[in-house]
mmCIF file of C-alpha atoms in Angstrom:
data_model
loop_
_atom_site.group_PDB
_atom_site.id
_atom_site.type_symbol
_atom_site.label_atom_id
_atom_site.label_comp_id
_atom_site.label_asym_id
_atom_site.label_seq_id
_atom_site.Cartn_x
_atom_site.Cartn_y
_atom_site.Cartn_z
ATOM 1 C CA UNK A 1 128.144 155.859 111.229
ATOM 2 C CA UNK A 2 130.503 153.081 112.262
ATOM 3 C CA UNK A 3 130.326 149.846 110.324
ATOM 4 C CA UNK A 4 128.826 147.046 112.418
ATOM 5 C CA UNK A 5 131.296 144.434 113.578
ATOM 6 C CA UNK A 6 131.079 141.156 111.694
ATOM 7 C CA UNK A 7 129.174 138.533 113.617
ATOM 8 C CA UNK A 8 131.140 135.460 114.639
ATOM 9 C CA UNK A 9 130.538 132.450 112.375
ATOM 10 C CA UNK A 10 127.831 130.238 113.813
ATOM 11 C CA UNK A 11 128.615 127.064 115.736
ATOM 12 C CA UNK A 12 126.358 124.417 114.247
ATOM 13 C CA UNK A 13 125.212 120.974 115.348
ATOM 14 C CA UNK A 14 127.549 118.224 114.214
ATOM 15 C CA UNK A 15 126.232 116.035 111.404
ATOM 16 C CA UNK A 16 125.844 112.300 111.509
ATOM 17 C CA UNK A 17 128.150 110.265 109.279
ATOM 18 C CA UNK A 18 131.647 110.782 107.909
ATOM 19 C CA UNK A 19 130.961 113.156 105.077
ATOM 20 C CA UNK A 20 128.257 115.019 103.246
ATOM 21 C CA UNK A 21 126.611 113.982 99.980
ATOM 22 C CA UNK A 22 129.152 116.185 98.168
ATOM 23 C CA UNK A 23 132.431 117.801 99.220
ATOM 24 C CA UNK A 24 131.810 120.110 102.174
ATOM 25 C CA UNK A 25 133.185 123.120 100.287
ATOM 26 C CA UNK A 26 130.826 122.383 97.384
ATOM 27 C CA UNK A 27 127.854 121.862 99.702
ATOM 28 C CA UNK A 28 128.464 125.164 101.415
ATOM 29 C CA UNK A 29 128.057 127.012 98.121
ATOM 30 C CA UNK A 30 125.722 124.861 96.079
ATOM 31 C CA UNK A 31 123.348 122.947 98.359
ATOM 32 C CA UNK A 32 120.379 125.008 97.205
ATOM 33 C CA UNK A 33 121.011 124.053 93.572
ATOM 34 C CA UNK A 34 121.189 120.361 94.429
ATOM 35 C CA UNK A 35 117.978 120.596 96.417
ATOM 36 C CA UNK A 36 116.034 122.340 93.697
ATOM 37 C CA UNK A 37 117.251 119.876 91.096
ATOM 38 C CA UNK A 38 116.295 116.955 93.328
ATOM 39 C CA UNK A 39 112.908 118.492 93.949
ATOM 40 C CA UNK A 40 112.031 118.445 90.236
ATOM 41 C CA UNK A 41 113.455 114.948 89.747
ATOM 42 C CA UNK A 42 111.327 113.623 92.579
ATOM 43 C CA UNK A 43 108.070 115.452 92.003
ATOM 44 C CA UNK A 44 108.009 115.183 88.202
ATOM 45 C CA UNK A 45 110.154 112.135 87.540
ATOM 46 C CA UNK A 46 109.254 110.008 90.549
ATOM 47 C CA UNK A 47 112.868 109.505 91.590
ATOM 48 C CA UNK A 48 112.844 108.925 95.347
ATOM 49 C CA UNK A 49 115.367 108.498 98.124
ATOM 50 C CA UNK A 50 118.137 109.938 95.926
ATOM 51 C CA UNK A 51 121.329 111.464 97.242
ATOM 52 C CA UNK A 52 120.159 115.088 97.328
ATOM 53 C CA UNK A 53 116.856 114.425 99.064
ATOM 54 C CA UNK A 54 115.725 117.080 101.527
ATOM 55 C CA UNK A 55 114.470 114.416 103.923
ATOM 56 C CA UNK A 56 117.992 112.969 103.669
ATOM 57 C CA UNK A 57 119.657 116.243 104.744
ATOM 58 C CA UNK A 58 117.406 116.341 107.791
ATOM 59 C CA UNK A 59 118.254 112.759 108.817
ATOM 60 C CA UNK A 60 122.000 113.549 108.960
ATOM 61 C CA UNK A 61 121.962 117.155 110.067
ATOM 62 C CA UNK A 62 119.361 117.049 112.843
ATOM 63 C CA UNK A 63 120.206 117.947 116.411
ATOM 64 C CA UNK A 64 120.975 114.786 118.415
ATOM 65 C CA UNK A 65 118.572 115.703 121.229
ATOM 66 C CA UNK A 66 115.415 116.961 119.498
ATOM 67 C CA UNK A 67 115.974 115.487 116.014
ATOM 68 C CA UNK A 68 115.447 118.847 114.257
ATOM 69 C CA UNK A 69 117.361 121.096 111.870
ATOM 70 C CA UNK A 70 115.504 124.195 113.110
ATOM 71 C CA UNK A 71 114.894 125.508 116.606
ATOM 72 C CA UNK A 72 117.873 127.643 117.667
ATOM 73 C CA UNK A 73 120.895 129.386 116.164
ATOM 74 C CA UNK A 74 122.799 126.188 116.807
ATOM 75 C CA UNK A 75 120.452 124.053 114.719
ATOM 76 C CA UNK A 76 122.065 123.249 111.400
ATOM 77 C CA UNK A 77 119.845 124.849 108.742
ATOM 78 C CA UNK A 78 118.608 127.692 110.935
ATOM 79 C CA UNK A 79 121.960 128.660 112.424
ATOM 80 C CA UNK A 80 123.747 129.274 109.172
ATOM 81 C CA UNK A 81 120.797 130.899 107.432
ATOM 82 C CA UNK A 82 120.347 133.299 110.338
ATOM 83 C CA UNK A 83 123.993 134.212 110.060
ATOM 84 C CA UNK A 84 123.763 134.637 106.282
ATOM 85 C CA UNK A 85 120.370 136.383 106.475
ATOM 86 C CA UNK A 86 118.697 133.795 104.245
ATOM 87 C CA UNK A 87 115.028 133.071 104.681
ATOM 88 C CA UNK A 88 113.604 129.722 103.545
ATOM 89 C CA UNK A 89 110.002 128.706 103.005
ATOM 90 C CA UNK A 90 110.837 125.015 102.608
ATOM 91 C CA UNK A 91 109.961 124.175 106.181
ATOM 92 C CA UNK A 92 106.517 125.792 105.915
ATOM 93 C CA UNK A 93 105.658 122.470 104.316
ATOM 94 C CA UNK A 94 108.561 120.107 104.841
ATOM 95 C CA UNK A 95 109.205 118.666 108.261
ATOM 96 C CA UNK A 96 112.298 119.886 110.053
ATOM 97 C CA UNK A 97 112.378 116.672 112.086
ATOM 98 C CA UNK A 98 113.878 113.242 111.444
ATOM 99 C CA UNK A 99 111.587 110.267 110.881
ATOM 100 C CA UNK A 100 112.064 109.014 114.432
ATOM 101 C CA UNK A 101 111.421 112.468 115.921
ATOM 102 C CA UNK A 102 108.178 112.710 113.887
ATOM 103 C CA UNK A 103 107.031 109.344 115.179
ATOM 104 C CA UNK A 104 107.333 110.506 118.764
ATOM 105 C CA UNK A 105 105.349 113.678 118.060
ATOM 106 C CA UNK A 106 101.579 113.637 118.414
ATOM 107 C CA UNK A 107 100.185 112.003 115.302
ATOM 108 C CA UNK A 108 97.362 112.777 112.906
ATOM 109 C CA UNK A 109 96.558 116.391 113.716
ATOM 110 C CA UNK A 110 98.002 118.595 110.984
ATOM 111 C CA UNK A 111 97.010 121.902 112.440
ATOM 112 C CA UNK B 1 111.808 119.436 83.084
ATOM 113 C CA UNK B 2 111.962 118.424 79.459
ATOM 114 C CA UNK B 3 109.862 120.629 77.211
ATOM 115 C CA UNK B 4 107.703 118.609 74.821
ATOM 116 C CA UNK B 5 106.153 119.611 71.571
ATOM 117 C CA UNK B 6 102.551 118.955 72.602
ATOM 118 C CA UNK B 7 100.985 119.739 69.234
ATOM 119 C CA UNK B 8 103.138 117.162 67.506
ATOM 120 C CA UNK B 9 102.473 114.619 70.202
ATOM 121 C CA UNK B 10 98.717 115.247 70.101
ATOM 122 C CA UNK B 11 98.731 114.844 66.332
ATOM 123 C CA UNK B 12 100.570 111.538 66.522
ATOM 124 C CA UNK B 13 98.276 110.463 69.373
ATOM 125 C CA UNK B 14 95.001 111.048 67.538
ATOM 126 C CA UNK B 15 96.215 109.420 64.349
ATOM 127 C CA UNK B 16 97.222 106.296 66.228
ATOM 128 C CA UNK B 17 93.969 106.243 68.192
ATOM 129 C CA UNK B 18 91.856 106.698 65.081
ATOM 130 C CA UNK B 19 93.591 103.780 63.456
ATOM 131 C CA UNK B 20 93.366 101.516 66.481
ATOM 132 C CA UNK B 21 90.025 102.223 68.127
ATOM 133 C CA UNK B 22 86.930 100.165 67.480
ATOM 134 C CA UNK B 23 84.203 102.446 66.181
ATOM 135 C CA UNK B 24 80.485 101.687 66.552
ATOM 136 C CA UNK B 25 79.514 104.651 64.480
ATOM 137 C CA UNK B 26 80.842 108.109 63.811
ATOM 138 C CA UNK B 27 82.358 109.359 67.039
ATOM 139 C CA UNK B 28 81.114 106.403 69.102
ATOM 140 C CA UNK B 29 84.010 104.365 70.409
ATOM 141 C CA UNK B 30 83.796 101.239 72.485
ATOM 142 C CA UNK B 31 87.039 101.901 74.271
ATOM 143 C CA UNK B 32 89.366 104.780 74.022
ATOM 144 C CA UNK B 33 92.353 105.047 76.268
ATOM 145 C CA UNK B 34 94.238 108.129 75.413
ATOM 146 C CA UNK B 35 97.821 107.259 75.997
ATOM 147 C CA UNK B 36 99.332 108.825 79.050
ATOM 148 C CA UNK B 37 101.122 111.769 77.621
ATOM 149 C CA UNK B 38 104.127 113.043 79.406
ATOM 150 C CA UNK B 39 103.553 116.376 81.071
ATOM 151 C CA UNK B 40 107.212 116.587 81.874
ATOM 152 C CA UNK B 41 110.073 114.698 83.359
ATOM 153 C CA UNK B 42 111.075 111.063 83.218
ATOM 154 C CA UNK B 43 109.058 108.185 84.601
ATOM 155 C CA UNK B 44 107.440 105.301 82.784
ATOM 156 C CA UNK B 45 105.785 106.527 79.652
ATOM 157 C CA UNK B 46 104.284 103.132 78.819
ATOM 158 C CA UNK B 47 102.396 102.905 82.102
ATOM 159 C CA UNK B 48 99.004 104.387 82.818
ATOM 160 C CA UNK B 49 98.134 103.999 86.466
ATOM 161 C CA UNK B 50 94.455 103.662 87.175
ATOM 162 C CA UNK B 51 91.910 102.483 89.685
ATOM 163 C CA UNK B 52 88.705 100.526 89.361
ATOM 164 C CA UNK B 53 85.990 101.043 91.955
ATOM 165 C CA UNK B 54 83.394 98.275 92.160
ATOM 166 C CA UNK B 55 80.363 100.035 93.631
ATOM 167 C CA UNK B 56 78.625 96.706 94.244
ATOM 168 C CA UNK B 57 81.348 95.846 96.753
ATOM 169 C CA UNK B 58 81.666 99.273 98.354
ATOM 170 C CA UNK B 59 79.857 99.196 101.693
ATOM 171 C CA UNK B 60 77.601 102.075 102.636
ATOM 172 C CA UNK B 61 78.855 103.673 105.840
ATOM 173 C CA UNK B 62 82.365 102.228 105.524
ATOM 174 C CA UNK B 63 85.062 104.896 105.504
ATOM 175 C CA UNK B 64 88.161 102.681 105.571
ATOM 176 C CA UNK B 65 89.560 104.300 102.401
ATOM 177 C CA UNK B 66 88.991 107.832 103.656
ATOM 178 C CA UNK B 67 90.504 107.078 107.064
ATOM 179 C CA UNK B 68 93.550 105.411 105.519
ATOM 180 C CA UNK B 69 94.098 108.370 103.185
ATOM 181 C CA UNK B 70 93.877 110.796 106.095
ATOM 182 C CA UNK B 71 96.394 108.835 108.133
ATOM 183 C CA UNK B 72 98.757 108.356 105.206
ATOM 184 C CA UNK B 73 98.799 112.037 104.275
ATOM 185 C CA UNK B 74 98.541 113.507 107.734
ATOM 186 C CA UNK B 75 95.101 115.036 107.128
ATOM 187 C CA UNK B 76 92.706 115.796 109.991
ATOM 188 C CA UNK B 77 89.202 114.417 109.347
ATOM 189 C CA UNK B 78 87.359 117.161 107.442
ATOM 190 C CA UNK B 79 84.852 119.146 109.496
ATOM 191 C CA UNK B 80 84.304 122.120 107.211
ATOM 192 C CA UNK B 81 83.750 122.047 103.447
ATOM 193 C CA UNK B 82 86.950 124.064 103.145
ATOM 194 C CA UNK B 83 89.087 121.520 105.012
ATOM 195 C CA UNK B 84 91.637 119.412 103.146
ATOM 196 C CA UNK B 85 90.141 116.237 101.742
ATOM 197 C CA UNK B 86 91.651 113.972 99.096
ATOM 198 C CA UNK B 87 88.969 111.291 98.990
ATOM 199 C CA UNK B 88 85.346 111.272 100.107
ATOM 200 C CA UNK B 89 82.476 108.825 100.226
ATOM 201 C CA UNK B 90 79.505 109.681 98.006
ATOM 202 C CA UNK B 91 76.048 108.073 98.139
ATOM 203 C CA UNK B 92 74.193 108.085 94.852
ATOM 204 C CA UNK B 93 70.481 107.428 94.673
ATOM 205 C CA UNK B 94 68.560 106.778 91.492
ATOM 206 C CA UNK B 95 65.268 108.571 92.149
ATOM 207 C CA UNK B 96 63.319 106.367 89.758
ATOM 208 C CA UNK B 97 64.487 102.939 90.877
ATOM 209 C CA UNK B 98 65.567 103.740 94.425
ATOM 210 C CA UNK B 99 68.899 102.012 93.792
ATOM 211 C CA UNK B 100 71.615 103.336 96.097
ATOM 212 C CA UNK B 101 75.310 103.251 95.350
ATOM 213 C CA UNK B 102 78.071 104.059 97.767
ATOM 214 C CA UNK B 103 81.463 104.903 96.379
ATOM 215 C CA UNK B 104 84.650 106.810 96.984
ATOM 216 C CA UNK B 105 85.416 109.806 94.765
ATOM 217 C CA UNK B 106 88.881 111.250 94.499
ATOM 218 C CA UNK B 107 91.005 112.862 91.767
ATOM 219 C CA UNK B 108 90.040 110.932 88.652
ATOM 220 C CA UNK B 109 93.504 111.270 87.100
ATOM 221 C CA UNK B 110 92.187 112.407 83.731
ATOM 222 C CA UNK B 111 94.171 111.858 80.557
ATOM 223 C CA UNK B 112 92.954 115.319 79.508
ATOM 224 C CA UNK B 113 92.930 117.091 82.857
ATOM 225 C CA UNK B 114 91.119 120.454 82.903
ATOM 226 C CA UNK B 115 93.141 121.451 85.990
ATOM 227 C CA UNK B 116 96.336 121.208 83.951
ATOM 228 C CA UNK B 117 94.806 123.221 81.098
ATOM 229 C CA UNK B 118 93.945 126.172 83.296
ATOM 230 C CA UNK B 119 97.008 126.284 85.555
ATOM 231 C CA UNK B 120 98.902 129.518 84.880
ATOM 232 C CA UNK B 121 102.234 128.319 86.285
ATOM 233 C CA UNK B 122 102.459 124.691 85.204
ATOM 234 C CA UNK B 123 102.109 123.533 88.821
ATOM 235 C CA UNK B 124 99.170 121.315 87.882
ATOM 236 C CA UNK B 125 100.719 118.630 85.787
ATOM 237 C CA UNK B 126 100.431 115.059 84.630
ATOM 238 C CA UNK B 127 103.262 112.644 85.166
ATOM 239 C CA UNK B 128 104.363 110.413 82.325
ATOM 240 C CA UNK B 129 102.568 107.500 83.982
ATOM 241 C CA UNK B 130 99.231 109.345 84.036
ATOM 242 C CA UNK B 131 99.169 110.534 87.651
ATOM 243 C CA UNK B 132 97.821 114.091 87.890
ATOM 244 C CA UNK B 133 99.096 116.239 90.724
ATOM 245 C CA UNK B 134 100.165 119.650 91.965
ATOM 246 C CA UNK B 135 103.811 120.585 92.138
ATOM 247 C CA UNK B 136 103.490 122.692 95.237
ATOM 248 C CA UNK B 137 106.821 124.332 94.610
ATOM 249 C CA UNK B 138 105.261 126.114 91.629
ATOM 250 C CA UNK B 139 101.685 126.468 92.911
ATOM 251 C CA UNK B 140 100.744 130.082 93.615
ATOM 252 C CA UNK B 141 97.408 129.215 95.210
ATOM 253 C CA UNK B 142 95.198 130.853 92.575
ATOM 254 C CA UNK B 143 92.703 127.955 92.696
ATOM 255 C CA UNK B 144 91.759 128.043 89.007
ATOM 256 C CA UNK B 145 92.266 124.272 89.017
ATOM 257 C CA UNK B 146 89.703 123.844 91.772
ATOM 258 C CA UNK B 147 87.171 125.725 89.669
ATOM 259 C CA UNK B 148 88.030 123.696 86.584
ATOM 260 C CA UNK B 149 87.871 120.254 88.199
ATOM 261 C CA UNK B 150 84.527 118.597 87.386
ATOM 262 C CA UNK B 151 84.905 116.267 90.392
ATOM 263 C CA UNK B 152 85.643 118.821 93.121
ATOM 264 C CA UNK B 153 88.661 116.702 93.892
ATOM 265 C CA UNK B 154 91.015 119.448 95.001
ATOM 266 C CA UNK B 155 91.493 121.248 98.297
ATOM 267 C CA UNK B 156 93.172 124.455 99.287
ATOM 268 C CA UNK B 157 95.206 124.719 102.467
ATOM 269 C CA UNK B 158 93.804 127.751 104.274
ATOM 270 C CA UNK B 159 95.705 127.579 107.547
ATOM 271 C CA UNK B 160 99.350 127.261 108.547
ATOM 272 C CA UNK B 161 100.216 123.665 109.376
ATOM 273 C CA UNK B 162 102.001 122.117 112.313
ATOM 274 C CA UNK B 163 102.977 118.526 113.013
ATOM 275 C CA UNK B 164 104.435 117.841 109.600
ATOM 276 C CA UNK B 165 105.245 114.476 108.095
ATOM 277 C CA UNK B 166 107.924 113.742 105.517
ATOM 278 C CA UNK B 167 105.440 111.736 103.435
ATOM 279 C CA UNK B 168 103.073 114.667 102.925
ATOM 280 C CA UNK B 169 104.666 118.095 103.110
ATOM 281 C CA UNK B 170 101.871 120.652 103.352
ATOM 282 C CA UNK B 171 101.732 124.392 103.816
ATOM 283 C CA UNK B 172 99.282 127.255 103.726
ATOM 284 C CA UNK B 173 98.488 128.721 100.340
ATOM 285 C CA UNK B 174 98.702 125.728 98.006
ATOM 286 C CA UNK B 175 96.234 123.426 96.316
ATOM 287 C CA UNK B 176 96.521 119.697 96.744
ATOM 288 C CA UNK B 177 94.719 116.501 95.818
ATOM 289 C CA UNK B 178 95.030 112.734 95.589
ATOM 290 C CA UNK B 179 98.426 111.743 94.181
ATOM 291 C CA UNK B 180 97.483 108.069 93.896
ATOM 292 C CA UNK B 181 100.060 107.740 96.676
ATOM 293 C CA UNK B 182 102.996 108.432 94.317
ATOM 294 C CA UNK B 183 105.430 107.925 97.173
ATOM 295 C CA UNK B 184 104.209 104.315 97.482
ATOM 296 C CA UNK B 185 103.666 103.669 93.780
ATOM 297 C CA UNK B 186 107.180 104.828 92.890
ATOM 298 C CA UNK B 187 108.486 102.118 95.198
ATOM 299 C CA UNK B 188 106.244 99.420 93.716
ATOM 300 C CA UNK B 189 103.521 99.807 96.354
ATOM 301 C CA UNK B 190 99.753 100.228 96.329
ATOM 302 C CA UNK B 191 97.757 103.345 97.294
ATOM 303 C CA UNK B 192 96.696 103.465 100.962
ATOM 304 C CA UNK B 193 92.946 103.516 100.159
ATOM 305 C CA UNK B 194 93.200 100.384 98.037
ATOM 306 C CA UNK B 195 95.105 98.569 100.757
ATOM 307 C CA UNK B 196 92.636 99.644 103.465
ATOM 308 C CA UNK B 197 89.619 98.600 101.395
ATOM 309 C CA UNK B 198 91.150 95.196 100.918
ATOM 310 C CA UNK B 199 92.048 94.917 104.613
ATOM 311 C CA UNK B 200 88.438 95.765 105.466
ATOM 312 C CA UNK B 201 87.451 92.733 103.398
ATOM 313 C CA UNK B 202 85.701 94.598 100.571
ATOM 314 C CA UNK B 203 88.252 94.756 97.783
ATOM 315 C CA UNK B 204 86.070 97.386 96.132
ATOM 316 C CA UNK B 205 89.033 99.385 94.779
ATOM 317 C CA UNK B 206 91.788 97.864 92.710
ATOM 318 C CA UNK B 207 94.862 99.641 91.427
ATOM 319 C CA UNK B 208 97.093 98.877 88.481
ATOM 320 C CA UNK B 209 98.448 99.660 85.042
ATOM 321 C CA UNK B 210 95.647 100.112 82.518
ATOM 322 C CA UNK B 211 98.153 99.746 79.704
ATOM 323 C CA UNK B 212 99.427 96.339 80.831
ATOM 324 C CA UNK B 213 97.083 93.739 79.324
ATOM 325 C CA UNK B 214 98.116 91.209 81.977
ATOM 326 C CA UNK B 215 97.250 93.402 84.968
ATOM 327 C CA UNK B 216 94.117 92.608 86.974
ATOM 328 C CA UNK B 217 92.700 96.056 86.304
ATOM 329 C CA UNK B 218 93.168 95.795 82.532
ATOM 330 C CA UNK B 219 91.487 92.384 82.496
ATOM 331 C CA UNK B 220 88.610 93.609 84.614
ATOM 332 C CA UNK B 221 87.880 96.703 82.506
ATOM 333 C CA UNK B 222 88.087 94.541 79.411
ATOM 334 C CA UNK B 223 85.659 91.937 80.727
ATOM 335 C CA UNK B 224 83.055 94.103 82.474
ATOM 336 C CA UNK B 225 81.148 97.280 81.737
ATOM 337 C CA UNK B 226 82.811 100.122 83.539
ATOM 338 C CA UNK B 227 82.160 103.830 83.415
ATOM 339 C CA UNK B 228 84.103 107.006 83.825
ATOM 340 C CA UNK B 229 82.360 109.715 85.828
ATOM 341 C CA UNK B 230 81.091 112.469 83.566
ATOM 342 C CA UNK B 231 82.388 110.633 80.517
ATOM 343 C CA UNK B 232 80.585 113.278 78.454
ATOM 344 C CA UNK B 233 83.352 115.713 79.331
ATOM 345 C CA UNK B 234 85.844 113.417 77.589
ATOM 346 C CA UNK B 235 88.519 113.889 80.176
ATOM 347 C CA UNK B 236 89.248 110.136 79.915
ATOM 348 C CA UNK B 237 89.581 109.366 83.595
ATOM 349 C CA UNK B 238 92.089 106.902 84.977
ATOM 350 C CA UNK B 239 89.613 106.049 87.742
ATOM 351 C CA UNK B 240 86.726 103.864 86.551
ATOM 352 C CA UNK B 241 83.549 102.688 88.229
ATOM 353 C CA UNK B 242 81.790 99.358 87.909
ATOM 354 C CA UNK B 243 78.143 98.767 88.792
ATOM 355 C CA UNK B 244 76.960 102.349 88.407
#
């Protein structure tokens, strides 16, 4: 059987701002570690709005039109994870939309 | 998470309490605030967040606290007993005197929380400042905590969720309950129910630090007779009721 050709690297939505919360090369490899560390600091230690906040990633990395990090293979978190065959459960609970995109969605009906 | 030697801490805790508490007789204490013991993590160890519900001010039929909680945490008004609900209004009637009390009941933020005792993964935990909650990243949805809770304060999310909010992430398969609005409290704010009750003109719920002698709540529980629901279980609740 012939080996499948490598898929082309994904083209992702451009982020807001000049640079990421850490060096881009570091983020590429270690963002999941930062997130899990932040998660414990916030939930157990009450530290909020810190640099590695998940809500923070979404604010900068959301698509300019729909304000989301998921939705298509161009959307930031989805695009790369599809390419790398990574499956997340974070967004089963966490919103994939920026604050302003949430506000324009229908409110108050969680299901 | 910082592991703590609970047995050592408990030992130190009881010794201090025995020395400091005012005893009426063997085993009968006037006041006993177990100090908020750290479950894990940082946070303010000297603080014990609590609430005082004045049932004489709570209006029958008023649901301002429940509505505010639902809005704050993106919860649809409960229709089924299995729907998510963090706070509910309860009417109590004394059959002998006919006296009726209306009051909100939510997680009582016990100093000795049974939900934490039974949790097999450590997802049910108590913050250093006394707030009891579920770390939904570690919750496996077994619901032991719901069985253990004497106040039926916890809900299970049975359905997938849509329309998410960044304040209250929620997903199918986890248990959740009142967090005393940690996201507000951590920023120096007040829980949504307390604010709504005050806005509705009742001021039946107050929030504050039970360990700070200058706080309104500490002064009120010192001056008036207040009760903890099911005090016989000795869970030492952070939520107290006046006028029951």
